PDB file of C-alpha atoms in Angstrom:
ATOM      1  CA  UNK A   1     114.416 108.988 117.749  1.00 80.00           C
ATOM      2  CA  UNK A   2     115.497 110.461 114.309  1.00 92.00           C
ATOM      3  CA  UNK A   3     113.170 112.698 112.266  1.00 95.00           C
ATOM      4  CA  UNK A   4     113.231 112.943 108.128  1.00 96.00           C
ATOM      5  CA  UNK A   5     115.662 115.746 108.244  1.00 96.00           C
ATOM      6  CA  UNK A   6     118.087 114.365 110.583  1.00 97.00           C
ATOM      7  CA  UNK A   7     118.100 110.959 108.873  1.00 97.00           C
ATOM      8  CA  UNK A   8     118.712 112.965 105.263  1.00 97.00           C
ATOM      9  CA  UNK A   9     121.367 114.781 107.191  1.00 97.00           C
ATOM     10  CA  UNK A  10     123.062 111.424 108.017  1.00 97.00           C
ATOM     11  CA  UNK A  11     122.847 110.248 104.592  1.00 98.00           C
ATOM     12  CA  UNK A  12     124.772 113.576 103.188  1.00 97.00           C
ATOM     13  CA  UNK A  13     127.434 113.114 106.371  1.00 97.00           C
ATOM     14  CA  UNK A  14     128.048 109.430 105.392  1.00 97.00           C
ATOM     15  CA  UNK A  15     127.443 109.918 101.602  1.00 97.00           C
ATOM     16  CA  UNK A  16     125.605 107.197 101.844  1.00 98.00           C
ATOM     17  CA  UNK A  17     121.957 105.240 101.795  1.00 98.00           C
ATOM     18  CA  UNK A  18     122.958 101.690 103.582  1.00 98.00           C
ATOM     19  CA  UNK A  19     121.031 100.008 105.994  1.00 98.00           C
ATOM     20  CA  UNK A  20     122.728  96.989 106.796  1.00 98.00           C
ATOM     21  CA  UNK A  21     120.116  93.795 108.086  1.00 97.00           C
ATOM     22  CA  UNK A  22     121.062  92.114 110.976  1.00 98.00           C
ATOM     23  CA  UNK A  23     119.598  89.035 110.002  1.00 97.00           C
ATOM     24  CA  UNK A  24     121.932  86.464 112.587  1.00 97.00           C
ATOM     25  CA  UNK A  25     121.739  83.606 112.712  1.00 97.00           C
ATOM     26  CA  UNK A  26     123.487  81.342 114.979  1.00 96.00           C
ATOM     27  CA  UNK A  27     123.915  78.151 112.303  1.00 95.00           C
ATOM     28  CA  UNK A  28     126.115  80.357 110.257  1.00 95.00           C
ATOM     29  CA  UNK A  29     128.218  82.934 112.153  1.00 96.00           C
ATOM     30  CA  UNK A  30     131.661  81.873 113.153  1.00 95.00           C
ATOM     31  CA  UNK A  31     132.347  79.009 115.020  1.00 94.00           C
ATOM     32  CA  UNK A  32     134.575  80.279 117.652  1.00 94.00           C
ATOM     33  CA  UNK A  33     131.385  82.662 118.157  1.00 96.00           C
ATOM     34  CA  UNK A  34     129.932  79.870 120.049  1.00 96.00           C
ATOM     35  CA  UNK A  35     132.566  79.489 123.164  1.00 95.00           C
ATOM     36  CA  UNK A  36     131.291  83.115 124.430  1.00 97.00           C
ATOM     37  CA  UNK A  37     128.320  84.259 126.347  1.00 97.00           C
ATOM     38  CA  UNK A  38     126.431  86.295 124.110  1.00 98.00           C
ATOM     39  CA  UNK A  39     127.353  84.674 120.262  1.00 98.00           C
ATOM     40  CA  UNK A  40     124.287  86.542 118.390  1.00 98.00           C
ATOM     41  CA  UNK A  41     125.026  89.851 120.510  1.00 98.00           C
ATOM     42  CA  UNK A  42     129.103  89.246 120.057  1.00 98.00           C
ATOM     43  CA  UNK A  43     128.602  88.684 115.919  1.00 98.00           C
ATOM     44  CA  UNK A  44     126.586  92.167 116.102  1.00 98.00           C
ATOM     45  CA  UNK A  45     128.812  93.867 118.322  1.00 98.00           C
ATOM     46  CA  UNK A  46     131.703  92.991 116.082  1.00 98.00           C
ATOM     47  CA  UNK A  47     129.224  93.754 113.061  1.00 98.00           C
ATOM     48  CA  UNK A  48     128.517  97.202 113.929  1.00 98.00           C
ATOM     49  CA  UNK A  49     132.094  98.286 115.184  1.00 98.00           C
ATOM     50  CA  UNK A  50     133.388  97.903 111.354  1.00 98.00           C
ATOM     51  CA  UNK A  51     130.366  99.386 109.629  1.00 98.00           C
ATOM     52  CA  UNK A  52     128.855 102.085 111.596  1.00 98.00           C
ATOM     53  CA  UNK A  53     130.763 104.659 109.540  1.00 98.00           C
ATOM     54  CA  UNK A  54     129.599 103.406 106.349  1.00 98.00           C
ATOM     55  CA  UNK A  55     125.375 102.782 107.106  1.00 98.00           C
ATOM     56  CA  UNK A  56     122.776 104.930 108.149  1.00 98.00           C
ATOM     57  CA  UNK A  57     120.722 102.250 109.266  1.00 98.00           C
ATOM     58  CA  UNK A  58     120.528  98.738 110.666  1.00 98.00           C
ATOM     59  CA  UNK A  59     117.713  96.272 110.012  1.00 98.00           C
ATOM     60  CA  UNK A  60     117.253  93.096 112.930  1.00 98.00           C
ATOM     61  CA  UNK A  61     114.626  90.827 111.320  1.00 98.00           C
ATOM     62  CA  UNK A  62     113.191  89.920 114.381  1.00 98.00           C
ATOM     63  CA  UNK A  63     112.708  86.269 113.095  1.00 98.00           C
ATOM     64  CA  UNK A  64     116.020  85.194 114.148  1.00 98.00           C
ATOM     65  CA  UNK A  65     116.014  86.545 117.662  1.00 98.00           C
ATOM     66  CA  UNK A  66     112.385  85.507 118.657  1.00 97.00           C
ATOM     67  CA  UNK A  67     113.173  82.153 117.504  1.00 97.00           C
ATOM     68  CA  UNK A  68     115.703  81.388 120.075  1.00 97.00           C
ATOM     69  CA  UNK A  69     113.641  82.675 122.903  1.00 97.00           C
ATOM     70  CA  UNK A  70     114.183  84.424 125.568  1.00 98.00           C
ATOM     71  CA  UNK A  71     117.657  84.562 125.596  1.00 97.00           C
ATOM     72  CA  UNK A  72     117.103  85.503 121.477  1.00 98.00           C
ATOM     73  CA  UNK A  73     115.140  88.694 122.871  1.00 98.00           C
ATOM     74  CA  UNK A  74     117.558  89.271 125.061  1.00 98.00           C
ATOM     75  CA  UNK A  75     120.820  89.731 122.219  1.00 98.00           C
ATOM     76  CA  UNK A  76     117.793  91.520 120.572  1.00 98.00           C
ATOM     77  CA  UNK A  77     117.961  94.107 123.065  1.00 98.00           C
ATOM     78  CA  UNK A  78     122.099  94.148 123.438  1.00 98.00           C
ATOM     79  CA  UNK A  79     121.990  94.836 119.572  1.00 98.00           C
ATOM     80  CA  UNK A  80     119.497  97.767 119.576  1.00 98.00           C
ATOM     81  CA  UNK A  81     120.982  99.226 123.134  1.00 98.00           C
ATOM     82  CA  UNK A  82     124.955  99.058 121.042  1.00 98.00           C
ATOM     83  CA  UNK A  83     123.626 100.345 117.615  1.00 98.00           C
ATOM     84  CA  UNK A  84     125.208 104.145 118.136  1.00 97.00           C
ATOM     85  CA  UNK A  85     122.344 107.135 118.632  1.00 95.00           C
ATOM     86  CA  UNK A  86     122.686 108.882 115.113  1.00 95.00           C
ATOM     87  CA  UNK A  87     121.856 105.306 113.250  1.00 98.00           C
ATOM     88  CA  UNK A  88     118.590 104.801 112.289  1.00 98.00           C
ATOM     89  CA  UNK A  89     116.885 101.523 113.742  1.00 98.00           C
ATOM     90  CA  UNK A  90     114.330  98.831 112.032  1.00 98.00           C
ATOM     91  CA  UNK A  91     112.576  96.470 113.616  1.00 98.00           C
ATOM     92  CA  UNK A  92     111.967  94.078 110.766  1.00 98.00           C
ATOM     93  CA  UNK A  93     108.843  92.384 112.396  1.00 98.00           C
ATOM     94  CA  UNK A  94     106.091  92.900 109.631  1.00 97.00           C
ATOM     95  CA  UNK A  95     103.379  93.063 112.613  1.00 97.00           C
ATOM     96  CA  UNK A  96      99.685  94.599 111.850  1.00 93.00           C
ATOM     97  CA  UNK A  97      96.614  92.826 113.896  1.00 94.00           C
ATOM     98  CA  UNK A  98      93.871  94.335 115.374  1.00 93.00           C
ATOM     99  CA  UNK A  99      93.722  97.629 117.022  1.00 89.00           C
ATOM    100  CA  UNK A 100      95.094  96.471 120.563  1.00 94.00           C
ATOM    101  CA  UNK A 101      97.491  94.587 119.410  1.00 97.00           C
ATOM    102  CA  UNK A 102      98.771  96.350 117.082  1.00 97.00           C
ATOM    103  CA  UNK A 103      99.192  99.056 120.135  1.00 97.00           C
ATOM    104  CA  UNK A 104     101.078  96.455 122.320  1.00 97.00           C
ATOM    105  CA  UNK A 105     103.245  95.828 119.350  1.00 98.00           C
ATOM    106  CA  UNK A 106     104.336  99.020 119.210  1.00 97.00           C
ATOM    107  CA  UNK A 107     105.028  99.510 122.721  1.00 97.00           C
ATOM    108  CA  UNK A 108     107.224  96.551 123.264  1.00 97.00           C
ATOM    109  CA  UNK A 109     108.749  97.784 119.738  1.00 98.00           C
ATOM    110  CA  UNK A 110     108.824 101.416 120.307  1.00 98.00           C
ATOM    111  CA  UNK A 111     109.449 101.940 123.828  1.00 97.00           C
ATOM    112  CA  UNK A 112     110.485  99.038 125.848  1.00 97.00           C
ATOM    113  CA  UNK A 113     112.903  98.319 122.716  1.00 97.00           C
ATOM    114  CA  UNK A 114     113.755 101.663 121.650  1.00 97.00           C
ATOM    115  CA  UNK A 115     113.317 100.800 117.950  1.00 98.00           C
ATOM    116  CA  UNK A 116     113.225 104.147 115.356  1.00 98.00           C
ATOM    117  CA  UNK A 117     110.548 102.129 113.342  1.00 98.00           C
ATOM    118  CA  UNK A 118     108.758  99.006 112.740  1.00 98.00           C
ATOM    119  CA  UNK A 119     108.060  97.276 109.495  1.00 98.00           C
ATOM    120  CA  UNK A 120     103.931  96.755 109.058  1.00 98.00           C
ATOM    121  CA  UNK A 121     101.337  94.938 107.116  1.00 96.00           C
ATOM    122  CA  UNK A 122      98.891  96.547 105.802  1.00 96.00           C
ATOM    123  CA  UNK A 123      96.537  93.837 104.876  1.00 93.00           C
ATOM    124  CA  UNK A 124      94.093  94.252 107.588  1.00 95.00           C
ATOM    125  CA  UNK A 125      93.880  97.901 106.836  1.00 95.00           C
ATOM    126  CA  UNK A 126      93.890 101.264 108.966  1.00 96.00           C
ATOM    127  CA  UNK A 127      92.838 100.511 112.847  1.00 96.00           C
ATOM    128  CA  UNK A 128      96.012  97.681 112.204  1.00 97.00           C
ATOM    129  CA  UNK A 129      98.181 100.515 111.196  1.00 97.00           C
ATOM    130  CA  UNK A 130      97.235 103.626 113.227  1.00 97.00           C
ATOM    131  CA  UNK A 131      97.967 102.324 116.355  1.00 97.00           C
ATOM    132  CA  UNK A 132     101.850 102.305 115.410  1.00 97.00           C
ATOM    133  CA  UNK A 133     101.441 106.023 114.064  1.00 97.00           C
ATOM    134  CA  UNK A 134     100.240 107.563 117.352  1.00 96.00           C
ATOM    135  CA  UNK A 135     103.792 106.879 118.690  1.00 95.00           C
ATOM    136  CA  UNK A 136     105.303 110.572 118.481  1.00 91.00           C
ATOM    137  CA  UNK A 137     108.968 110.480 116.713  1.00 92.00           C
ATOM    138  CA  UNK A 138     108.396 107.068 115.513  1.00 97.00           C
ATOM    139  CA  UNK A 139     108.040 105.630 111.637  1.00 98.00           C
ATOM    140  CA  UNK A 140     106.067 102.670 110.450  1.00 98.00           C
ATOM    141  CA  UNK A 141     107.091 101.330 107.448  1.00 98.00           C
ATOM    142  CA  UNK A 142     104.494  99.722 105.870  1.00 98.00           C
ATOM    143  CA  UNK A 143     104.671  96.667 103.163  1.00 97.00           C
ATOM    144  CA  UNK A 144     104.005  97.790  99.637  1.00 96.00           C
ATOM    145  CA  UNK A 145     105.529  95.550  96.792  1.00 94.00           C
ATOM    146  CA  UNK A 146     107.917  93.071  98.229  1.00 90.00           C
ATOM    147  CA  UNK A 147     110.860  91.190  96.361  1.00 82.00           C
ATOM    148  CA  UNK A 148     109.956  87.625  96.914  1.00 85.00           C
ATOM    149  CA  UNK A 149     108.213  85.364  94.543  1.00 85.00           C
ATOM    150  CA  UNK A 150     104.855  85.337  95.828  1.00 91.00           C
ATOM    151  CA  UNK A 151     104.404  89.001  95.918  1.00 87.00           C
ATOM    152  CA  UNK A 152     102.796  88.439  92.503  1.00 88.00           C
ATOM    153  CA  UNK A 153      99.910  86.001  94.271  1.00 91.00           C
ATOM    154  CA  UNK A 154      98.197  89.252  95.612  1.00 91.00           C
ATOM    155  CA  UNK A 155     100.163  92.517  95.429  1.00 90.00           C
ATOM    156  CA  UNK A 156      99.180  92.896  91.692  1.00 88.00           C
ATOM    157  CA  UNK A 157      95.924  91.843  91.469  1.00 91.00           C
ATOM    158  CA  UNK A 158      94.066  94.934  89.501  1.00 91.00           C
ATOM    159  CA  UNK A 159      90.350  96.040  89.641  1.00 85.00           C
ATOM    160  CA  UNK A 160      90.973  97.321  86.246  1.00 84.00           C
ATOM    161  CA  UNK A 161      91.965 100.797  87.815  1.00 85.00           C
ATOM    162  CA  UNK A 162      94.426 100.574  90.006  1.00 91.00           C
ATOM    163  CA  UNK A 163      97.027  97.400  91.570  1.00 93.00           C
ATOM    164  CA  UNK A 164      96.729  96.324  95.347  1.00 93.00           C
ATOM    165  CA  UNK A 165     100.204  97.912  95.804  1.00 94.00           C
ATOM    166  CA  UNK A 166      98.995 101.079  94.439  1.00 94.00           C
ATOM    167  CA  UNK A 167      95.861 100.460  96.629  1.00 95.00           C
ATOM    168  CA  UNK A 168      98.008 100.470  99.766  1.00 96.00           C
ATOM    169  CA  UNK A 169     100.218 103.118  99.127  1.00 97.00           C
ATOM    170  CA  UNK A 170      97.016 105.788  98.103  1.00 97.00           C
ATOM    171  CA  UNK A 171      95.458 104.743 101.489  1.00 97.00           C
ATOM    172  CA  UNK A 172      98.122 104.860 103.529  1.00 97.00           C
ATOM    173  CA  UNK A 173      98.538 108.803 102.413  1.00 97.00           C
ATOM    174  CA  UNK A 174      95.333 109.486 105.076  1.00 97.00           C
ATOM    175  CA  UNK A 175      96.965 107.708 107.887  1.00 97.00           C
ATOM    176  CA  UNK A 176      99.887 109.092 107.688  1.00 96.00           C
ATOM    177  CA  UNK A 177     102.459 111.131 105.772  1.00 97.00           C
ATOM    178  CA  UNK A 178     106.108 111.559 104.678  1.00 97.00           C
ATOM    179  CA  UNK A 179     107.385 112.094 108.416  1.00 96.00           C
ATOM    180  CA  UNK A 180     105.832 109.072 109.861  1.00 97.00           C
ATOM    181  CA  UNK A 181     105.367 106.630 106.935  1.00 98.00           C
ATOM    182  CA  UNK A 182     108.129 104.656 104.762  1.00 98.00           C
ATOM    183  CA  UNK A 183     107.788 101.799 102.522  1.00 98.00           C
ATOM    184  CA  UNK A 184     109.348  98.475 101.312  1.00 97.00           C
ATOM    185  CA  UNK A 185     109.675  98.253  98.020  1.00 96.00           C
ATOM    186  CA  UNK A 186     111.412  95.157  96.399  1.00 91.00           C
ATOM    187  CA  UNK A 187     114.528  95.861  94.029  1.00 87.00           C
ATOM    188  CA  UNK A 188     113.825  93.124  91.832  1.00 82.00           C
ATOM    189  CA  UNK A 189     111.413  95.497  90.141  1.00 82.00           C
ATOM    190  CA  UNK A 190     113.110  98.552  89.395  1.00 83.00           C
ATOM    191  CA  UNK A 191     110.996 100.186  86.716  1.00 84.00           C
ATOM    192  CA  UNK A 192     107.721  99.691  89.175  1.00 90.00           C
ATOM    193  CA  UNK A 193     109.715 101.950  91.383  1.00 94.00           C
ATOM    194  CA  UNK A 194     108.501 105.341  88.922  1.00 93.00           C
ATOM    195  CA  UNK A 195     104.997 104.437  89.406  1.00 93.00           C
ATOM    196  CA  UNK A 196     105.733 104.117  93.182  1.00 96.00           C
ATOM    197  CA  UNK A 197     107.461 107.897  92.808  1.00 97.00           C
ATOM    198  CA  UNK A 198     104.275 108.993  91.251  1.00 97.00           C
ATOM    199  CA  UNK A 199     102.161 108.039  94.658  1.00 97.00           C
ATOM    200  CA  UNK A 200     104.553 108.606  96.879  1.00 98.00           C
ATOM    201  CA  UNK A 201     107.377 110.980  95.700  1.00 98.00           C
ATOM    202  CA  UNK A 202     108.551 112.461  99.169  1.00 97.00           C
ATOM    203  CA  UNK A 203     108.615 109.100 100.953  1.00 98.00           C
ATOM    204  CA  UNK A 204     111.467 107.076 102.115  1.00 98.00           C
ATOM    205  CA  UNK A 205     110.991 103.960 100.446  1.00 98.00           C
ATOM    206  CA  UNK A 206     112.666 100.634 102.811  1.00 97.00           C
ATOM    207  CA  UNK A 207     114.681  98.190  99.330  1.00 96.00           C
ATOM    208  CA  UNK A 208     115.518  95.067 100.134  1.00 91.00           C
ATOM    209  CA  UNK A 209     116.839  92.716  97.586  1.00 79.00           C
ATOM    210  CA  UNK A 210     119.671  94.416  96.347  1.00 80.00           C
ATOM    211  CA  UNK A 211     122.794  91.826  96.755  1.00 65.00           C
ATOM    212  CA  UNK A 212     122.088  88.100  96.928  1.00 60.00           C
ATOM    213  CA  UNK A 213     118.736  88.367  95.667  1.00 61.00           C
ATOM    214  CA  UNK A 214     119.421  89.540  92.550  1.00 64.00           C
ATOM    215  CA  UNK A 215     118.658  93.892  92.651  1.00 73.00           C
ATOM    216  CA  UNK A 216     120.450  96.297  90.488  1.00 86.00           C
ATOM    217  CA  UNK A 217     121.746  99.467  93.162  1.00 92.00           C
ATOM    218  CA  UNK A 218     121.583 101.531  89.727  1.00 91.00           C
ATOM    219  CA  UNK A 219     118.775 100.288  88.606  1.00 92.00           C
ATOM    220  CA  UNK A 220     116.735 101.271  92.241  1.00 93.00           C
ATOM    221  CA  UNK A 221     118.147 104.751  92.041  1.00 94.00           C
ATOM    222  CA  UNK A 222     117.749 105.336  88.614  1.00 93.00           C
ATOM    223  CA  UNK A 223     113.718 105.211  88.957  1.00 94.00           C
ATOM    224  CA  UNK A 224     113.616 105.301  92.610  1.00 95.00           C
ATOM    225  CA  UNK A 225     115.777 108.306  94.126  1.00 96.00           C
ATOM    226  CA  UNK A 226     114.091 111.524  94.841  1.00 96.00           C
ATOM    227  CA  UNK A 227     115.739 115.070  95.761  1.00 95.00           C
ATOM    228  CA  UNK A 228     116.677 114.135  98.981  1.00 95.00           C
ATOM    229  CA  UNK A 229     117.644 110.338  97.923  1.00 97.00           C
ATOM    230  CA  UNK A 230     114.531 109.141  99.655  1.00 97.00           C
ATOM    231  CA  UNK A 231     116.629 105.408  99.416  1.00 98.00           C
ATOM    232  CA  UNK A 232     117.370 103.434 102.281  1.00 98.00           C
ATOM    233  CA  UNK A 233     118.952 100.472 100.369  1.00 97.00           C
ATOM    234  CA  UNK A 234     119.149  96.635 102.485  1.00 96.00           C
ATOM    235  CA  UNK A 235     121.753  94.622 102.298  1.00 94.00           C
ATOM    236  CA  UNK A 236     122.047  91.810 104.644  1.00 93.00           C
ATOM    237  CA  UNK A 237     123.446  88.300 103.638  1.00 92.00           C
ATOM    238  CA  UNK A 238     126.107  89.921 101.484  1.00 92.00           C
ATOM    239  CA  UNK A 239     127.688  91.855 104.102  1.00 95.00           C
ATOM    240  CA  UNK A 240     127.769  89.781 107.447  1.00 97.00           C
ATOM    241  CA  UNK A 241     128.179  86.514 105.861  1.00 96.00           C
ATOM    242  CA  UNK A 242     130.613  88.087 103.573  1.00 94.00           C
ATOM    243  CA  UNK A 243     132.981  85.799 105.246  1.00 92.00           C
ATOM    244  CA  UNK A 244     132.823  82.657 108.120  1.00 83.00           C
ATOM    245  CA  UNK A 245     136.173  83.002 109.569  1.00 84.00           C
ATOM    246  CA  UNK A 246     138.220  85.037 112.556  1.00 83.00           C
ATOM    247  CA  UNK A 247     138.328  87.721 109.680  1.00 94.00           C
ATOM    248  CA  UNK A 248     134.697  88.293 109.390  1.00 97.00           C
ATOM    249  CA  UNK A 249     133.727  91.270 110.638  1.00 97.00           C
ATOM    250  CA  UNK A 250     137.005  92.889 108.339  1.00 97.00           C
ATOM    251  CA  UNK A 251     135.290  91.373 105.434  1.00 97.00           C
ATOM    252  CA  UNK A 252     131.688  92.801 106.127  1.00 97.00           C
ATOM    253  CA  UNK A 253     133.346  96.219 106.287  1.00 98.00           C
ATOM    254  CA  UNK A 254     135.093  95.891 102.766  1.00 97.00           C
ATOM    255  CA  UNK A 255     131.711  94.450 101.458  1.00 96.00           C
ATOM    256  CA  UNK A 256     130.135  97.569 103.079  1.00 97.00           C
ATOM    257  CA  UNK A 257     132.432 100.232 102.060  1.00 98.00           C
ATOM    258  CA  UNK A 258     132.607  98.757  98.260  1.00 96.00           C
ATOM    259  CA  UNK A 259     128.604  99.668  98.280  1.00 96.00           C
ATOM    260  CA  UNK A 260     129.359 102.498 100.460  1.00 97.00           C
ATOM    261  CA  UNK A 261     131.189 103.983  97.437  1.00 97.00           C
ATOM    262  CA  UNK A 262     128.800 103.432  94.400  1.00 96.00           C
ATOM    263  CA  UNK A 263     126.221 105.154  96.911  1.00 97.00           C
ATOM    264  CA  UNK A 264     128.642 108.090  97.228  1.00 97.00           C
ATOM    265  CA  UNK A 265     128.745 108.365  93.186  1.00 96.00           C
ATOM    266  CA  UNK A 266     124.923 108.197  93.088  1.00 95.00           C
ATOM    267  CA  UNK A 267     124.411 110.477  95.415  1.00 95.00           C
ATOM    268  CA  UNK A 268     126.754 113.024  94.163  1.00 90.00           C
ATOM    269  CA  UNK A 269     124.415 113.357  91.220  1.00 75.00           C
ATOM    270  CA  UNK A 270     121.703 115.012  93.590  1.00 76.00           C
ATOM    271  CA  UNK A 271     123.138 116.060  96.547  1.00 71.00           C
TER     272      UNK A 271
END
């Protein structure tokens, strides 16, 4: 359970904003993986020993465990059990349903998992999102203007006043605040991230896309970093596929650590 302070404390120990996505998958980590027990939990394991110096956070996208199963849930758990106490955890799920459900989702999220946070959508509105709230010590991080192509079907639709986006993150504000509530915001669209500041200038704000999609690290802080860096920056494919041999968890750490160190510039400017 990590609070807003403690997490900003982590971020000035490590002089650095990297959450590092989990996002295994067992058609493309190492083949000699495969002879052991565990070969999603044993990629992870190996995973987090050479970068849990150099994140703050780690990101599982859910996807890739549910999909095996049982046993899928079960490295799930491994994972989130290994991931030292002082990292920040994501469960990248993107749940939001009605009331009870939502409430059972954060349960088997929040305490039968032991996730920090859960990522929500917010398209069914606030009885979808509250229920994850009322978890004491917990953060939702709710979906506000993703990276991927079809964000621009809905999240920008206007009523003449005001975007969808900018819809979500005003309404959010009475369910929740600063302390309890983060948001994704896509790096592909780093300029949108100083009208996001304007809404939302305190929040920790969830950026995927940097890396293989395409998103400029300078370009997200440049419009996006507040006075306490308010940043928690994704990277996923870049790092753990960063190579496919018996050297692969030695390359994730030099992928991490070379992002680990433009972090530590651009955080020297504020910190």
């Amino acid at each position: 359970m990590m609070n807003k302070q403690e997490l900003i404390n982590q971020i000035k120990q490590k002089k650095s904003f990297l959450c590092i996505g989990l996002d295994t998958d067992i058609e493309k980590i190492p083949q000699h993986l495969l002879n052991v027990e565990d070969p999603i939990f044993e990629f992870n394991k190996q995973i987090i020993d050479a970068t849990k110096d150099l994140c703050v956070a780690y990101k599982p996208n859910v996807a890739f465990y549910e999909s095996m199963g049982a046993k899928g849930w079960e490295s799930l758990q491994k994972t989130i059990d290994y991931i030292p106490n002082d990292i920040f955890t994501i469960a990248d799920a993107k749940r939001g349903d009605i009331g009870n459900t939502s409430k059972m989702y954060a349960n088997a999220f929040f305490n039968t998992m032991n996730f920090d946070s859960i990522t929500v959508a917010p398209y069914m509105g606030e009885d979808s999102v509250t229920p994850f709230l009322e978890f004491k010590n917990k953060w939702v991080i709710l979906l506000a203007l993703t990276s991927n192509k079809g964000a621009d079907d809905f999240q920008f639709f206007t009523n003449g006043e005001e975007k969808l986006f900018e819809k979500v993150l005003k309404q959010s504000k009475k369910w929740g605040d600063d302390q309890s509530l983060m948001y994704v915001v896509g790096a592909t669209r780093p300029q949108m991230f100083a009208e996001i500041r304007t809404i939302v200038p305190n929040s920790f704000l969830l950026v995927p896309g940097v890396g293989a999609q395409g998103g400029s690290l300078a370009e997200v802080c440049k419009y996006g970093m507040n006075k306490d860096c308010g940043l928690l920056v994704n990277s996923s494919r870049g790092i753990i596929y960063a190579d496919n041999d018996g050297n692969f968890a030695e390359a994730a750490r030099k992928s991490a650590l070379q992002i680990q160190k433009e972090m530590a510039i651009l955080l020297g400017e504020i910190l």
